Amino acid sequence: MRDLIIIGAGPAGLTAGIYGKRAGLDTLILDESCIGGGQVMTTYDVDNYPGLPGISGMDLSEKLKSHADEAGVEFKMGTLAGIETGDTIKLHTDSGELEAKAIIIATGATHNKLGIPGEEELQGMGVSYCATCDGAFFRGRTTAVIGGGDVALEDALFLARGCKKVYLVHRRDAFRGAKKLEDKVRATENIELVLNTVPVSVQGEDSVSGLTVRNVKTGEETVLTVDGVFVAVGTHPITDYLKGKLELDARGYIVADETGKTSVPGVYAAGDVRTKALRQIVTAAADGANAVESVLEYING
Ligand code: NAP
């Protein structure tokens, strides 16, 4: 039996691993991939991690992973399928049963995709799911944001600060996001609303050159000339296997604050998988450290 098992080797999980080992805990990280990294691996350039401007997502992941390796964290490949809680926590994985005094779930969240032609092929080459991560690369250029929720409205406002023009493409004429944000969007000169419109395909060879959209009322298709397409149609955590075991919010995020404490003693959550306002690498790393503090408090009684 381990002191601590962390599920997920993204920034939250790897930071928790480093802090766990430094605290003298027998620490194992379970991850689906043998290299870890999580969502950050798909970020072309990370421009907002303090102290490491311009580092690529892959380089940052490698640095975090090698730091955890140097700290002596043990890694195991596997996918968590279920947990049993009690005095100890039992984990059912596709590579066998595991047991620990405490666990930290750091399995992240996945951006919803549009599923249109060109999206997958041009991801990281103009198609992005994170305006605050990648927006700076489109300074002085034209971009499109897809979605009508808070994230899409915030992304449009964020991008409009640096972009020449931002199209906000939404499938209805009413926004789901906050009215205050909508008012700001409507008052921003370089944001053009493209309402009642759905994206059809993304064009480009080595980088995005256009977005074909269709008006759902008229059926008319138009090509927007853009350099970047920011998809903001929601995210989802993969937590189905935890239903009935832990408190989850309506969208499946594990209910936990900065301490990482969940509704079950001995089970902690860190990073994008927990309920939180700002899902960024730096907040995920902070969560990993905080969750280990909670684990120590729990194990030491
Ligand atoms: P969201 O609220 O679920 O909005 C997703 C948007 O994408 C909706 O407008 C939806 O259209 C649209 N959409 C979904 N699938 C689509 C598709 N296949 N094609 C085209 N459009 C599609 O997601 P979110 O904006 O990521 O926000 C997630 C949650 O975080 C929300 O609860 C939000 O309030 C919260 N949040 C809060 C803040 C804040 O308080 N500052 C900031 C960010 C996020 P429909 O409207 O037609 O369904």
PDB file of N, CA and C in Angstrom, residues 145 147-158 168 175-183 185 191 193 232:
ATOM      1  N   VAL A 145     -13.940  33.416 -32.997  1.00  0.00           N
ATOM      2  CA  VAL A 145     -14.224  32.653 -31.776  1.00  0.00           C
ATOM      3  C   VAL A 145     -15.552  31.964 -32.013  1.00  0.00           C
ATOM      4  N   GLY A 147     -18.760  30.013 -30.260  1.00  0.00           N
ATOM      5  CA  GLY A 147     -19.443  29.748 -28.992  1.00  0.00           C
ATOM      6  C   GLY A 147     -20.189  30.976 -28.519  1.00  0.00           C
ATOM      7  N   GLY A 148     -21.070  30.775 -27.539  1.00  0.00           N
ATOM      8  CA  GLY A 148     -21.852  31.891 -27.029  1.00  0.00           C
ATOM      9  C   GLY A 148     -21.925  31.904 -25.511  1.00  0.00           C
ATOM     10  N   GLY A 149     -21.031  31.157 -24.861  1.00  0.00           N
ATOM     11  CA  GLY A 149     -21.002  31.120 -23.397  1.00  0.00           C
ATOM     12  C   GLY A 149     -20.027  32.148 -22.844  1.00  0.00           C
ATOM     13  N   ASP A 150     -19.814  32.101 -21.527  1.00  0.00           N
ATOM     14  CA  ASP A 150     -18.888  33.043 -20.887  1.00  0.00           C
ATOM     15  C   ASP A 150     -17.493  32.971 -21.496  1.00  0.00           C
ATOM     16  N   VAL A 151     -17.042  31.760 -21.741  1.00  0.00           N
ATOM     17  CA  VAL A 151     -15.673  31.606 -22.248  1.00  0.00           C
ATOM     18  C   VAL A 151     -15.540  32.244 -23.627  1.00  0.00           C
ATOM     19  N   ALA A 152     -16.527  32.020 -24.501  1.00  0.00           N
ATOM     20  CA  ALA A 152     -16.465  32.605 -25.851  1.00  0.00           C
ATOM     21  C   ALA A 152     -16.483  34.129 -25.773  1.00  0.00           C
ATOM     22  N   LEU A 153     -17.332  34.681 -24.911  1.00  0.00           N
ATOM     23  CA  LEU A 153     -17.411  36.146 -24.772  1.00  0.00           C
ATOM     24  C   LEU A 153     -16.096  36.696 -24.216  1.00  0.00           C
ATOM     25  N   GLU A 154     -15.570  36.016 -23.192  1.00  0.00           N
ATOM     26  CA  GLU A 154     -14.293  36.459 -22.599  1.00  0.00           C
ATOM     27  C   GLU A 154     -13.167  36.335 -23.615  1.00  0.00           C
ATOM     28  N   ASP A 155     -13.173  35.231 -24.354  1.00  0.00           N
ATOM     29  CA  ASP A 155     -12.123  35.029 -25.368  1.00  0.00           C
ATOM     30  C   ASP A 155     -12.173  36.122 -26.430  1.00  0.00           C
ATOM     31  N   ALA A 156     -13.391  36.467 -26.867  1.00  0.00           N
ATOM     32  CA  ALA A 156     -13.525  37.506 -27.896  1.00  0.00           C
ATOM     33  C   ALA A 156     -12.977  38.833 -27.375  1.00  0.00           C
ATOM     34  N   LEU A 157     -13.314  39.158 -26.123  1.00  0.00           N
ATOM     35  CA  LEU A 157     -12.827  40.418 -25.537  1.00  0.00           C
ATOM     36  C   LEU A 157     -11.308  40.397 -25.378  1.00  0.00           C
ATOM     37  N   PHE A 158     -10.796  39.254 -24.935  1.00  0.00           N
ATOM     38  CA  PHE A 158      -9.347  39.121 -24.743  1.00  0.00           C
ATOM     39  C   PHE A 158      -8.614  39.280 -26.085  1.00  0.00           C
ATOM     40  N   LEU A 168     -17.169  36.796 -33.821  1.00  0.00           N
ATOM     41  CA  LEU A 168     -17.721  35.913 -32.794  1.00  0.00           C
ATOM     42  C   LEU A 168     -18.882  35.154 -33.430  1.00  0.00           C
ATOM     43  N   PHE A 175     -27.108  35.081 -26.343  1.00  0.00           N
ATOM     44  CA  PHE A 175     -25.909  34.491 -25.744  1.00  0.00           C
ATOM     45  C   PHE A 175     -26.239  33.749 -24.458  1.00  0.00           C
ATOM     46  N   ARG A 176     -25.499  32.699 -24.204  1.00  0.00           N
ATOM     47  CA  ARG A 176     -25.632  31.946 -22.964  1.00  0.00           C
ATOM     48  C   ARG A 176     -24.832  32.635 -21.846  1.00  0.00           C
ATOM     49  N   GLY A 177     -23.784  33.324 -22.231  1.00  0.00           N
ATOM     50  CA  GLY A 177     -22.874  33.955 -21.253  1.00  0.00           C
ATOM     51  C   GLY A 177     -23.488  35.185 -20.590  1.00  0.00           C
ATOM     52  N   ALA A 178     -22.747  35.733 -19.618  1.00  0.00           N
ATOM     53  CA  ALA A 178     -23.233  36.852 -18.794  1.00  0.00           C
ATOM     54  C   ALA A 178     -23.557  38.081 -19.640  1.00  0.00           C
ATOM     55  N   LYS A 179     -24.642  38.766 -19.240  1.00  0.00           N
ATOM     56  CA  LYS A 179     -25.115  39.961 -19.955  1.00  0.00           C
ATOM     57  C   LYS A 179     -24.037  41.048 -19.958  1.00  0.00           C
ATOM     58  N   LYS A 180     -23.337  41.155 -18.818  1.00  0.00           N
ATOM     59  CA  LYS A 180     -22.299  42.187 -18.695  1.00  0.00           C
ATOM     60  C   LYS A 180     -21.210  41.968 -19.755  1.00  0.00           C
ATOM     61  N   LEU A 181     -20.858  40.706 -19.931  1.00  0.00           N
ATOM     62  CA  LEU A 181     -19.838  40.377 -20.940  1.00  0.00           C
ATOM     63  C   LEU A 181     -20.376  40.649 -22.339  1.00  0.00           C
ATOM     64  N   GLU A 182     -21.652  40.257 -22.533  1.00  0.00           N
ATOM     65  CA  GLU A 182     -22.274  40.473 -23.845  1.00  0.00           C
ATOM     66  C   GLU A 182     -22.289  41.966 -24.183  1.00  0.00           C
ATOM     67  N   ASP A 183     -22.643  42.789 -23.189  1.00  0.00           N
ATOM     68  CA  ASP A 183     -22.680  44.244 -23.423  1.00  0.00           C
ATOM     69  C   ASP A 183     -21.303  44.760 -23.823  1.00  0.00           C
ATOM     70  N   VAL A 185     -18.929  43.030 -25.225  1.00  0.00           N
ATOM     71  CA  VAL A 185     -18.637  42.522 -26.573  1.00  0.00           C
ATOM     72  C   VAL A 185     -19.312  43.407 -27.623  1.00  0.00           C
ATOM     73  N   ILE A 191     -14.989  43.735 -32.711  1.00  0.00           N
ATOM     74  CA  ILE A 191     -15.648  42.418 -32.652  1.00  0.00           C
ATOM     75  C   ILE A 191     -16.876  42.473 -33.553  1.00  0.00           C
ATOM     76  N   LEU A 193     -20.176  40.398 -34.658  1.00  0.00           N
ATOM     77  CA  LEU A 193     -21.017  39.256 -34.290  1.00  0.00           C
ATOM     78  C   LEU A 193     -21.524  38.565 -35.550  1.00  0.00           C
ATOM     79  N   ALA A 232     -14.660  27.646 -28.363  1.00  0.00           N
ATOM     80  CA  ALA A 232     -15.034  27.825 -26.946  1.00  0.00           C
ATOM     81  C   ALA A 232     -16.440  27.285 -26.750  1.00  0.00           C
TER      82      ALA A 232
END
